[in-house]
Tab-separated table of C-alpha atoms and ligand atoms in Angstrom:
chain	number	residue	atom	x	y	z
F	1	MET	CA	-20.799	-19.142	-47.443
F	2	THR	CA	-17.220	-19.327	-47.405
F	3	ARG	CA	-14.892	-17.202	-49.686
F	4	VAL	CA	-12.081	-18.820	-50.755
F	5	LEU	CA	-9.441	-17.213	-52.798
F	6	LEU	CA	-7.975	-20.019	-54.803
F	7	ILE	CA	-4.388	-18.898	-56.330
F	8	GLU	CA	-2.951	-21.178	-58.698
F	9	ASP	CA	-1.089	-20.550	-62.174
F	10	ASN	CA	-2.410	-23.613	-64.171
F	11	PRO	CA	-6.060	-23.170	-65.229
F	12	ALA	CA	-6.983	-26.526	-65.861
F	13	ASP	CA	-5.919	-27.260	-62.004
F	14	ALA	CA	-7.901	-24.101	-61.157
F	15	ARG	CA	-10.875	-25.056	-63.301
F	16	LEU	CA	-11.038	-28.231	-61.752
F	17	VAL	CA	-11.007	-26.691	-58.118
F	18	ARG	CA	-13.599	-24.884	-58.925
F	19	HIS	CA	-15.375	-27.431	-60.613
F	20	LEU	CA	-15.431	-29.983	-57.185
F	21	LEU	CA	-16.162	-26.551	-55.177
F	22	ASP	CA	-19.003	-25.473	-57.264
F	23	GLY	CA	-20.599	-28.506	-56.461
F	24	GLU	CA	-21.119	-27.287	-53.167
F	25	SER	CA	-23.213	-24.094	-52.384
F	26	LEU	CA	-21.070	-23.407	-49.234
F	27	PHE	CA	-18.337	-21.831	-51.116
F	28	GLU	CA	-17.551	-18.771	-53.195
F	29	VAL	CA	-14.426	-18.820	-54.974
F	30	ARG	CA	-12.339	-16.307	-56.406
F	31	TRP	CA	-9.136	-16.850	-58.634
F	32	ALA	CA	-5.529	-15.530	-58.545
F	33	LYS	CA	-2.796	-16.388	-61.084
F	34	SER	CA	-0.057	-15.186	-58.929
F	35	LEU	CA	1.211	-14.726	-55.478
F	36	ALA	CA	0.873	-11.157	-55.763
F	37	GLU	CA	-2.342	-10.928	-57.685
F	38	GLY	CA	-3.276	-13.261	-54.755
F	39	LEU	CA	-2.473	-10.746	-52.438
F	40	GLN	CA	-3.983	-7.621	-54.007
F	41	ASN	CA	-7.133	-9.758	-54.266
F	42	LEU	CA	-6.957	-10.396	-50.463
F	43	GLU	CA	-5.973	-6.660	-49.804
F	44	SER	CA	-9.471	-5.297	-51.763
F	45	GLN	CA	-12.074	-8.127	-50.363
F	46	PRO	CA	-12.248	-10.173	-47.570
F	47	CYS	CA	-11.429	-13.671	-47.473
F	48	ASP	CA	-12.130	-16.783	-45.096
F	49	LEU	CA	-9.589	-19.071	-46.759
F	50	VAL	CA	-6.831	-19.656	-49.014
F	51	LEU	CA	-6.062	-22.247	-51.267
F	52	ALA	CA	-2.790	-22.338	-52.602
F	53	ASP	CA	-0.364	-23.805	-55.649
F	54	LEU	CA	2.986	-24.153	-54.228
F	55	HIS	CA	4.742	-23.370	-57.478
F	56	LEU	CA	3.705	-19.983	-58.508
F	57	PRO	CA	4.956	-17.919	-61.499
F	58	ASP	CA	6.332	-14.994	-58.866
F	59	CYS	CA	7.099	-17.381	-55.908
F	60	ASP	CA	7.512	-21.046	-55.188
F	61	GLY	CA	7.191	-23.541	-52.511
F	62	ILE	CA	7.352	-22.378	-48.948
F	63	THR	CA	7.963	-18.809	-49.262
F	64	ILE	CA	4.442	-18.925	-50.764
F	65	VAL	CA	3.151	-19.992	-46.958
F	66	GLU	CA	5.174	-17.503	-45.276
F	67	CYS	CA	4.516	-14.501	-47.584
F	68	LEU	CA	1.245	-15.281	-46.613
F	69	THR	CA	0.834	-16.162	-43.331
F	70	GLN	CA	3.137	-12.688	-42.642
F	71	ALA	CA	0.319	-10.783	-44.234
F	72	TYR	CA	-2.924	-12.255	-43.286
F	73	PRO	CA	-2.271	-13.868	-40.019
F	74	GLU	CA	-5.763	-14.219	-39.927
F	75	VAL	CA	-6.960	-15.832	-42.814
F	76	PRO	CA	-6.068	-19.793	-43.200
F	77	ILE	CA	-4.288	-21.374	-45.886
F	78	VAL	CA	-4.612	-24.833	-47.288
F	79	VAL	CA	-2.063	-25.627	-50.005
F	80	LEU	CA	-2.023	-27.728	-53.171
F	81	THR	CA	0.575	-30.005	-53.081
F	82	GLY	CA	2.129	-32.473	-56.679
F	83	GLN	CA	2.860	-36.062	-56.284
F	84	LEU	CA	5.890	-36.804	-53.843
F	85	GLN	CA	5.690	-33.398	-52.187
F	86	ASP	CA	5.216	-35.051	-48.514
F	87	GLY	CA	8.021	-33.146	-47.165
F	88	LEU	CA	6.528	-29.867	-48.927
F	89	ALA	CA	3.271	-30.156	-47.491
F	90	GLU	CA	4.446	-30.741	-43.554
F	91	GLU	CA	7.139	-27.949	-43.857
F	92	ALA	CA	3.728	-25.754	-45.455
F	93	ILE	CA	1.763	-26.858	-41.896
F	94	GLN	CA	4.953	-26.126	-39.953
F	95	LYS	CA	4.637	-22.884	-41.314
F	96	GLY	CA	1.417	-21.991	-40.507
F	97	ALA	CA	-1.241	-23.340	-43.463
F	98	GLU	CA	-3.822	-25.635	-41.959
F	99	ASP	CA	-3.868	-28.779	-44.172
F	100	TYR	CA	-2.636	-29.940	-48.313
F	101	GLN	CA	-4.318	-31.393	-50.460
F	102	GLU	CA	-2.792	-33.591	-53.185
F	103	LYS	CA	-3.678	-32.430	-56.630
F	104	ASP	CA	-3.895	-35.385	-58.008
F	105	LYS	CA	-6.243	-37.079	-55.803
F	106	LEU	CA	-7.956	-34.247	-55.485
F	107	ASN	CA	-12.361	-34.776	-54.886
F	108	ASP	CA	-14.925	-32.878	-54.136
F	109	HIS	CA	-16.092	-34.427	-50.599
F	110	CYS	CA	-12.244	-34.473	-49.496
F	111	LEU	CA	-11.487	-30.839	-50.439
F	112	SER	CA	-15.070	-29.481	-48.849
F	113	ARG	CA	-14.349	-31.358	-45.658
F	114	SER	CA	-10.192	-29.983	-45.866
F	115	LEU	CA	-11.892	-26.159	-46.385
F	116	ARG	CA	-14.318	-26.285	-43.830
F	117	TYR	CA	-11.990	-27.924	-40.923
F	118	ALA	CA	-9.422	-25.560	-41.828
F	119	VAL	CA	-11.481	-22.526	-41.542
F	120	GLN	CA	-12.640	-24.000	-37.970
F	121	ARG	CA	-9.884	-24.718	-36.603
F	122	HIS	CA	-7.880	-21.574	-37.612
F	123	GLN	CA	-10.881	-20.186	-35.239
F	124	LEU	CA	-9.989	-22.649	-33.071
F	125	ASN	CA	-6.742	-21.775	-32.393
F	126	HIS	CA	-7.345	-17.588	-32.729
F	127	GLN	CA	-9.694	-18.142	-29.626
F	128	ILE	CA	-7.214	-20.636	-28.008
F	129	ARG	CA	-4.472	-17.936	-28.843
F	130	GLN	CA	-6.621	-15.040	-27.409
F	131	THR	CA	-7.506	-17.149	-24.506
F	132	CYS	CA	-3.879	-17.884	-23.528
F	133	ALA	CA	-3.209	-13.964	-23.608
F	134	SER	CA	-5.542	-12.917	-21.594
F	135	LEU	CA	-4.842	-15.677	-19.226
F	136	GLU	CA	-1.543	-14.640	-18.827
F	137	GLN	CA	-2.486	-11.010	-18.297
F	138	SER	CA	-4.674	-12.205	-15.628
F	139	ASN	CA	-2.048	-14.130	-14.188
F	140	ARG	CA	0.276	-11.290	-14.539
F	141	GLN	CA	-2.218	-9.336	-13.110
F	142	LEU	CA	-2.764	-11.764	-9.895
F	143	LYS	CA	1.143	-12.040	-9.010
F	144	ASP	CA	1.060	-8.146	-9.183
F	145	ALA	CA	-1.672	-7.730	-6.628
F	146	GLN	CA	-0.339	-10.737	-4.511
F	147	MET	CA	2.905	-8.464	-4.462
F	148	LYS	CA	0.839	-5.299	-3.147
F	149	LEU	CA	-0.752	-7.667	-1.287
F	150	VAL	CA	2.236	-9.200	0.841
F	151	GLN	CA	3.659	-5.647	0.721
F	152	GLN	CA	0.543	-4.294	2.328
F	153	GLU	CA	0.980	-7.105	5.090
F	154	LYS	CA	4.636	-5.969	5.700
F	155	LEU	CA	3.621	-2.543	6.473
F	156	ALA	CA	0.750	-3.344	8.807
F	157	THR	CA	3.177	-5.601	10.510
F	158	VAL	CA	5.715	-3.496	10.464
F	159	GLY	CA	2.869	-0.441	11.508
F	160	GLN	CA	2.000	-2.330	14.785
F	161	LEU	CA	5.203	-3.605	15.547
F	162	SER	CA	6.736	0.345	15.607
F	163	ALA	CA	3.810	1.484	17.534
F	164	GLY	CA	4.366	-1.026	19.642
F	165	ILE	CA	7.878	-0.131	19.979
F	166	ALA	CA	6.721	3.993	20.157
F	167	HIS	CA	4.846	3.164	22.834
F	168	GLU	CA	7.504	1.395	25.397
F	169	ILE	CA	9.734	4.275	23.944
F	170	ASN	CA	7.205	6.365	25.182
F	171	ASN	CA	7.664	5.569	29.061
F	172	PRO	CA	11.607	6.569	29.445
F	173	LEU	CA	11.292	9.019	26.799
F	174	SER	CA	8.515	10.833	29.198
F	175	TYR	CA	10.879	10.907	32.474
F	176	LEU	CA	13.866	11.771	30.192
F	177	LYS	CA	11.791	14.704	29.118
F	178	SER	CA	10.887	15.742	32.851
F	179	ASN	CA	14.944	15.307	33.818
F	180	LEU	CA	16.188	17.082	31.531
F	181	LYS	CA	13.866	20.113	32.491
F	182	THR	CA	15.129	19.390	36.124
F	183	LEU	CA	18.857	19.611	34.805
F	184	GLN	CA	18.122	22.983	33.209
F	185	ASN	CA	17.137	24.328	36.622
F	186	TYR	CA	19.845	22.408	38.656
F	187	PHE	CA	22.264	23.816	36.180
F	188	GLN	CA	20.714	27.379	36.033
F	189	ARG	CA	21.257	26.827	40.265
F	190	LEU	CA	25.078	25.525	40.318
F	191	ASN	CA	26.250	28.568	37.473
F	192	GLU	CA	24.433	30.781	39.934
F	193	PHE	CA	26.578	29.849	42.748
F	194	CYS	CA	29.159	29.274	40.670
F	195	ALA	CA	29.409	32.684	40.159
F	196	LEU	CA	29.896	33.753	43.636
F	197	LEU	CA	32.989	31.312	44.435
F	198	PRO	CA	36.001	33.754	45.183
F	199	LEU	CA	38.448	32.108	42.501
F	200	GLN	CA	40.875	35.048	42.691
F	201	ASP	CA	41.499	34.315	46.407
F	202	CYS	CA	41.583	30.768	46.087
F	203	PRO	CA	44.802	29.799	44.376
F	204	GLU	CA	43.658	26.040	44.345
F	205	LEU	CA	40.036	26.695	43.372
F	206	LYS	CA	41.585	28.978	40.280
F	207	GLU	CA	43.690	25.914	38.953
F	208	ALA	CA	40.747	23.522	39.333
F	209	ALA	CA	38.667	25.605	37.516
F	210	ARG	CA	41.506	25.796	34.749
F	211	ARG	CA	42.548	22.580	35.026
F	212	LEU	CA	38.724	21.268	34.775
F	213	LYS	CA	37.903	23.484	32.146
F	214	ILE	CA	35.196	24.724	33.928
F	215	ALA	CA	34.351	28.385	31.670
F	216	LEU	CA	33.907	26.041	29.102
F	217	VAL	CA	31.964	23.622	30.921
F	218	MET	CA	29.733	26.225	31.932
F	219	GLU	CA	29.340	27.770	28.265
F	220	ASP	CA	28.494	24.756	26.966
F	221	CYS	CA	26.059	23.450	28.661
F	222	PRO	CA	23.004	25.339	28.084
F	223	ASP	CA	23.985	24.083	24.499
F	224	VAL	CA	24.184	20.592	25.615
F	225	LEU	CA	20.917	20.495	27.509
F	226	THR	CA	19.036	22.842	24.808
F	227	GLU	CA	19.774	20.188	22.198
F	228	SER	CA	18.745	17.027	24.161
F	229	GLN	CA	15.625	18.928	25.039
F	230	ASP	CA	14.806	18.956	20.980
F	231	GLY	CA	16.217	15.747	20.189
F	232	VAL	CA	13.861	14.722	22.988
F	233	THR	CA	10.697	16.851	21.157
F	234	ARG	CA	11.917	14.785	18.268
F	235	ILE	CA	11.543	11.344	19.445
F	236	GLU	CA	8.100	12.506	21.328
F	237	ASP	CA	7.245	13.213	17.515
F	238	ILE	CA	8.151	10.600	15.985
F	239	CYS	CA	6.676	8.321	18.510
F	240	GLN	CA	3.416	10.028	18.192
F	241	ASN	CA	3.264	9.419	14.133
F	242	LEU	CA	4.441	5.735	14.260
F	243	LYS	CA	1.308	5.235	16.667
F	244	LEU	CA	-1.110	6.732	14.404
F	245	PHE	CA	-0.553	3.860	12.383
F	246	THR	CA	-2.532	1.454	14.421
F	247	TYR	CA	-5.220	4.018	15.472
F	248	GLN	CA	-8.554	1.848	14.287
F	249	GLY	CA	-11.003	4.198	12.675
F	250	ILE	CA	-11.911	7.746	14.071
F	251	GLN	CA	-14.084	7.477	17.197
F	252	GLU	CA	-14.738	11.458	17.933
F	253	ARG	CA	-16.751	12.697	14.924
F	254	VAL	CA	-18.242	15.939	15.307
F	255	ALA	CA	-20.083	18.264	12.665
F	256	ALA	CA	-16.582	20.593	12.085
F	257	ASP	CA	-16.037	24.215	10.077
F	258	ILE	CA	-13.579	23.000	7.540
F	259	ASN	CA	-13.151	26.576	6.566
F	260	ALA	CA	-12.567	27.407	10.338
F	261	CYS	CA	-10.013	24.080	10.750
F	262	LEU	CA	-7.722	25.609	7.964
F	263	LYS	CA	-7.476	28.744	9.257
F	264	SER	CA	-6.987	27.599	12.544
F	265	THR	CA	-4.327	25.198	11.359
F	266	VAL	CA	-2.587	27.851	9.416
F	267	ARG	CA	-2.037	30.191	12.483
F	268	VAL	CA	-0.850	27.202	13.858
F	269	ALA	CA	1.973	27.200	11.631
F	270	TRP	CA	2.037	30.493	11.059
F	271	ASN	CA	6.037	30.422	12.716
F	272	ALA	CA	6.899	28.650	10.044
F	273	LEU	CA	5.217	29.986	7.028
F	274	LYS	CA	4.954	33.796	7.699
F	275	TYR	CA	8.505	34.690	6.095
F	276	GLN	CA	8.459	31.792	2.983
F	277	ALA	CA	4.981	32.010	1.780
F	278	LYS	CA	2.139	34.270	1.481
F	279	ILE	CA	-1.809	32.600	2.114
F	280	GLU	CA	-4.273	32.998	-0.409
F	281	TYR	CA	-7.733	32.312	0.721
F	282	ASP	CA	-10.062	30.925	-1.591
F	283	LEU	CA	-12.961	29.641	0.750
F	284	ALA	CA	-16.397	28.453	-0.506
F	285	GLU	CA	-19.327	28.758	1.883
F	286	LEU	CA	-19.537	24.913	3.258
F	287	PRO	CA	-21.595	22.354	5.304
F	288	PRO	CA	-20.667	21.141	8.163
F	289	LEU	CA	-18.482	17.820	7.628
F	290	LEU	CA	-18.459	15.001	10.253
F	291	CYS	CA	-15.526	14.461	11.205
F	292	SER	CA	-12.524	14.176	13.614
F	293	PRO	CA	-10.819	17.617	13.141
F	294	GLN	CA	-8.139	17.047	14.731
F	295	LYS	CA	-6.812	14.779	12.674
F	296	LEU	CA	-7.827	16.527	9.876
F	297	ASN	CA	-5.874	19.251	11.421
F	298	GLN	CA	-3.255	17.121	11.060
F	299	VAL	CA	-3.477	16.715	7.334
F	300	PHE	CA	-3.869	20.059	6.762
F	301	MET	CA	-0.599	20.928	9.079
F	302	ASN	CA	1.043	18.066	7.153
F	303	LEU	CA	0.249	19.458	3.588
F	304	LEU	CA	1.410	23.115	4.776
F	305	LEU	CA	4.459	22.158	6.355
F	306	ASN	CA	5.251	19.935	2.865
F	307	SER	CA	4.759	23.016	0.980
F	308	VAL	CA	6.640	25.499	2.740
F	309	HIS	CA	9.722	22.950	2.411
F	310	ALA	CA	9.009	22.621	-1.043
F	311	ILE	CA	9.029	26.624	-1.375
F	312	GLU	CA	12.359	26.681	0.421
F	313	GLU	CA	13.984	24.205	-1.839
F	314	LYS	CA	12.776	26.492	-4.380
F	315	TYR	CA	13.530	29.876	-3.290
F	316	GLY	CA	16.142	29.554	-0.475
F	317	GLN	CA	15.569	29.656	3.270
F	318	ALA	CA	13.873	33.488	4.000
F	319	GLY	CA	14.692	33.379	7.916
F	320	GLN	CA	13.409	36.787	8.411
F	321	LYS	CA	10.595	39.026	7.551
F	322	VAL	CA	10.600	40.615	3.367
F	323	ALA	CA	8.266	42.486	1.735
F	324	GLU	CA	6.538	39.887	-0.538
F	325	PRO	CA	8.112	36.588	-0.139
F	326	GLN	CA	8.245	34.631	-3.459
F	327	GLY	CA	6.476	31.857	-2.253
F	328	ARG	CA	2.635	31.184	-2.591
F	329	ILE	CA	0.497	28.891	-1.231
F	330	GLY	CA	-3.368	28.673	-2.057
F	331	ILE	CA	-6.340	27.380	-0.001
F	332	GLN	CA	-9.325	26.425	-1.893
F	333	THR	CA	-12.757	24.929	-0.508
F	334	ARG	CA	-15.705	23.600	-2.471
F	335	GLU	CA	-18.908	21.717	-2.027
F	336	GLN	CA	-18.988	19.845	-5.553
F	337	ASN	CA	-21.338	16.590	-6.079
F	338	GLY	CA	-21.999	15.767	-2.399
F	339	GLN	CA	-18.599	16.445	-1.528
F	340	ILE	CA	-16.297	18.806	-0.010
F	341	VAL	CA	-13.340	19.469	-1.889
F	342	ILE	CA	-9.905	21.343	-0.499
F	343	ALA	CA	-6.768	21.832	-2.229
F	344	ILE	CA	-3.339	22.975	-0.677
F	345	GLU	CA	-1.786	24.282	-4.302
F	346	ASP	CA	1.999	25.601	-3.566
F	347	ASN	CA	4.151	27.165	-6.161
F	348	GLY	CA	7.635	25.312	-4.623
F	349	ASN	CA	9.836	22.999	-6.367
F	350	GLY	CA	7.459	20.359	-7.265
F	351	ILE	CA	7.687	16.915	-7.227
F	352	SER	CA	9.965	14.957	-9.990
F	353	ASP	CA	8.558	11.605	-11.437
F	354	GLU	CA	10.863	9.285	-9.845
F	355	VAL	CA	9.964	10.837	-6.372
F	356	LEU	CA	6.376	10.832	-7.040
F	357	PRO	CA	5.194	7.315	-6.997
F	358	HIS	CA	6.984	6.893	-3.265
F	359	ILE	CA	5.485	10.015	-1.277
F	360	PHE	CA	2.908	7.523	0.387
F	361	ASP	CA	5.017	5.161	1.492
F	362	PRO	CA	5.885	5.079	4.678
F	363	PHE	CA	9.262	6.715	5.869
F	364	TYR	CA	10.366	7.780	2.400
F	365	THR	CA	11.478	11.355	2.440
F	366	THR	CA	14.094	13.222	0.078
F	367	LYS	CA	14.458	15.617	3.011
F	368	ALA	CA	17.851	15.649	4.852
F	369	ALA	CA	18.754	13.278	7.175
F	370	GLY	CA	16.919	14.293	10.532
F	371	VAL	CA	14.679	16.601	9.353
F	372	GLY	CA	11.710	15.005	7.472
F	373	THR	CA	10.495	11.446	9.335
F	374	GLY	CA	8.687	10.623	5.780
F	375	LEU	CA	5.741	9.761	7.500
F	376	GLY	CA	3.961	12.534	7.145
F	377	LEU	CA	1.781	11.788	4.128
F	378	SER	CA	1.553	7.778	4.421
F	379	VAL	CA	-0.159	9.347	7.969
F	380	SER	CA	-2.114	11.551	6.004
F	381	SER	CA	-3.612	9.297	3.620
F	382	ASP	CA	-4.262	7.113	6.290
F	383	ILE	CA	-6.455	9.496	8.232
F	384	VAL	CA	-8.105	10.600	4.634
F	385	ARG	CA	-8.688	6.670	3.884
F	386	LYS	CA	-10.795	6.722	7.118
F	387	HIS	CA	-12.730	9.524	6.669
F	388	GLN	CA	-13.886	7.581	3.260
F	389	GLY	CA	-12.152	10.239	1.489
F	390	HIS	CA	-9.202	10.684	-1.178
F	391	ILE	CA	-6.082	12.090	-1.718
F	392	ASP	CA	-4.771	13.320	-5.085
F	393	VAL	CA	-1.735	15.278	-6.039
F	394	ARG	CA	-0.837	16.945	-9.023
F	395	THR	CA	2.692	18.480	-9.677
F	396	SER	CA	5.173	20.160	-12.150
F	397	PRO	CA	8.057	22.096	-11.787
F	398	GLN	CA	5.759	25.103	-11.447
F	399	GLY	CA	4.417	23.690	-7.843
F	400	THR	CA	2.072	21.485	-6.640
F	401	VAL	CA	-1.440	21.109	-5.391
F	402	PHE	CA	-2.823	18.299	-3.255
F	403	THR	CA	-6.654	17.818	-3.157
F	404	LEU	CA	-8.581	16.094	-0.506
F	405	THR	CA	-12.060	14.926	-1.347
F	406	PHE	CA	-14.408	13.958	1.636
F	407	PRO	CA	-18.353	12.765	0.861
F	408	LEU	CA	-20.902	14.463	2.804
F	409	ALA	CA	-23.182	11.674	3.199
F	410	GLU	CA	-22.349	10.421	6.835
F	411	PRO	CA	-19.182	8.194	6.372
F	412	VAL	CA	-19.420	4.377	7.213
F	413	LEU	CA	-16.588	4.511	9.433
F	414	ASN	CA	-14.392	1.133	9.881
T	1	ATP	N1	4.123	19.641	-1.816
T	1	ATP	C1	5.077	19.009	-2.428
T	1	ATP	N2	6.326	19.626	-2.966
T	1	ATP	C2	7.187	18.777	-3.022
T	1	ATP	N3	7.430	17.856	-2.535
T	1	ATP	C3	6.593	17.245	-1.897
T	1	ATP	C4	5.319	18.200	-1.347
T	1	ATP	N4	4.945	17.344	-0.676
T	1	ATP	C5	5.642	16.297	-0.445
T	1	ATP	N5	6.434	16.256	-1.208
T	1	ATP	C6	7.376	14.877	-1.895
T	1	ATP	O1	6.899	13.660	-0.413
T	1	ATP	C7	8.012	13.061	0.325
T	1	ATP	C8	7.281	12.381	1.552
T	1	ATP	O2	6.674	13.797	2.125
T	1	ATP	P1	6.129	13.474	3.643
T	1	ATP	O3	5.245	14.531	4.153
T	1	ATP	O4	5.547	11.841	3.547
T	1	ATP	O5	7.390	13.155	4.581
T	1	ATP	P2	8.888	14.525	4.811
T	1	ATP	O6	7.697	15.906	4.305
T	1	ATP	O7	9.903	13.611	3.671
T	1	ATP	O8	8.823	14.056	6.343
T	1	ATP	P3	7.900	14.352	7.730
T	1	ATP	O9	6.512	14.443	7.346
T	1	ATP	O10	7.561	12.701	8.285
T	1	ATP	O11	8.284	15.322	8.423
T	1	ATP	C9	8.941	14.675	0.722
T	1	ATP	O12	10.105	14.191	1.169
T	1	ATP	C10	9.162	15.353	-0.365
T	1	ATP	O13	9.652	14.949	-1.491
T	2	MG	MG1	5.850	15.940	5.359
């Protein structure tokens, strides 16, 4: 049964419509004599279709259609028009009415068909609009996914290229490193030799030493050599990290004690940590995890050093022993639902909303030039992913916690 609201001020016309529709047991007709009464009626009871006259005491013409479609867009409208009102009827359809009927040509057959089709058409249009909206959304999602794929493809290429370059750099780097060591040794010998030169007794030698600023050269040389060695070590670090981008899967798996791994990483990082932060352990008894402990240690090291940097940002660099450092790094382990959960928490400066979406991007860093490569977290997340694990981050201005989750069941390695 289709519920029809008839809005018609002329009782004779209303009677006629009801009479025509009553013959069919398809319609249940309610009657309102004005637009306001019609709107009230629609508010109080659901309705499948409105049949509205375009001349009402409180509103006239196309405005009636506009008011109804605006207030009840889900209800189809058929309008009743007088003689010679074709223009008005077409305008009504443009504004959203489904059909029109001329009052002086009304008959039961045409009216019933018009109303039934109006309801069907309205439903179909509604479905089409919904389908279009969901297609548009799918299209947007597809475009996003495509962009991400392109981005990942680019990153994979950059990763491969970088690993190749890193490999190339590594070879000259190894002799640069060893030559620097030799130079340091040669310099020491030269220094010893120069100290024995009888400068006072030989004015030419003395003059040459002054002109060539030999005293300054001798003083500066060790610093220059040490700086060069630091630079070489840094290049070595970068190459090492870049190479990790392309390593496939984890080959050497052993059953490792994660608590022991964490403690040993803290010991290795102790020099960087000791003045900045107090380490607070909360370690549960854990079953062994099948993993590559070296790789996981590298992840722990990255997270610990990031925490130290965040603490330095907040409280400044301690540099020497203080009774109780302000920094805190909490290391917690748990076994939960067949997984090992590791949380590394700090009370550093936190990660801002602008920075957070980028922290896992390769080469993204907020640290000063030369301090961070921005590879720490991207390499870490890669290692965690290759262990079938997850890495999550929660942050606030009070600090940050990185949570690592690894399944205990034997991971399927790629
Ligand atoms: N615990 C943390 N607290 C605050 N910020 C953090 C923390 N961990 C990471 N970040 C932010 O994420 C950025 C990216 O970290 P990531 O470890 O990838 O690179 P990095 O530490 O800058 O350099 P690298 O680790 O290569 O030396 C950091 O520059 C920092 O802004
Ligand atoms: Mg880092």
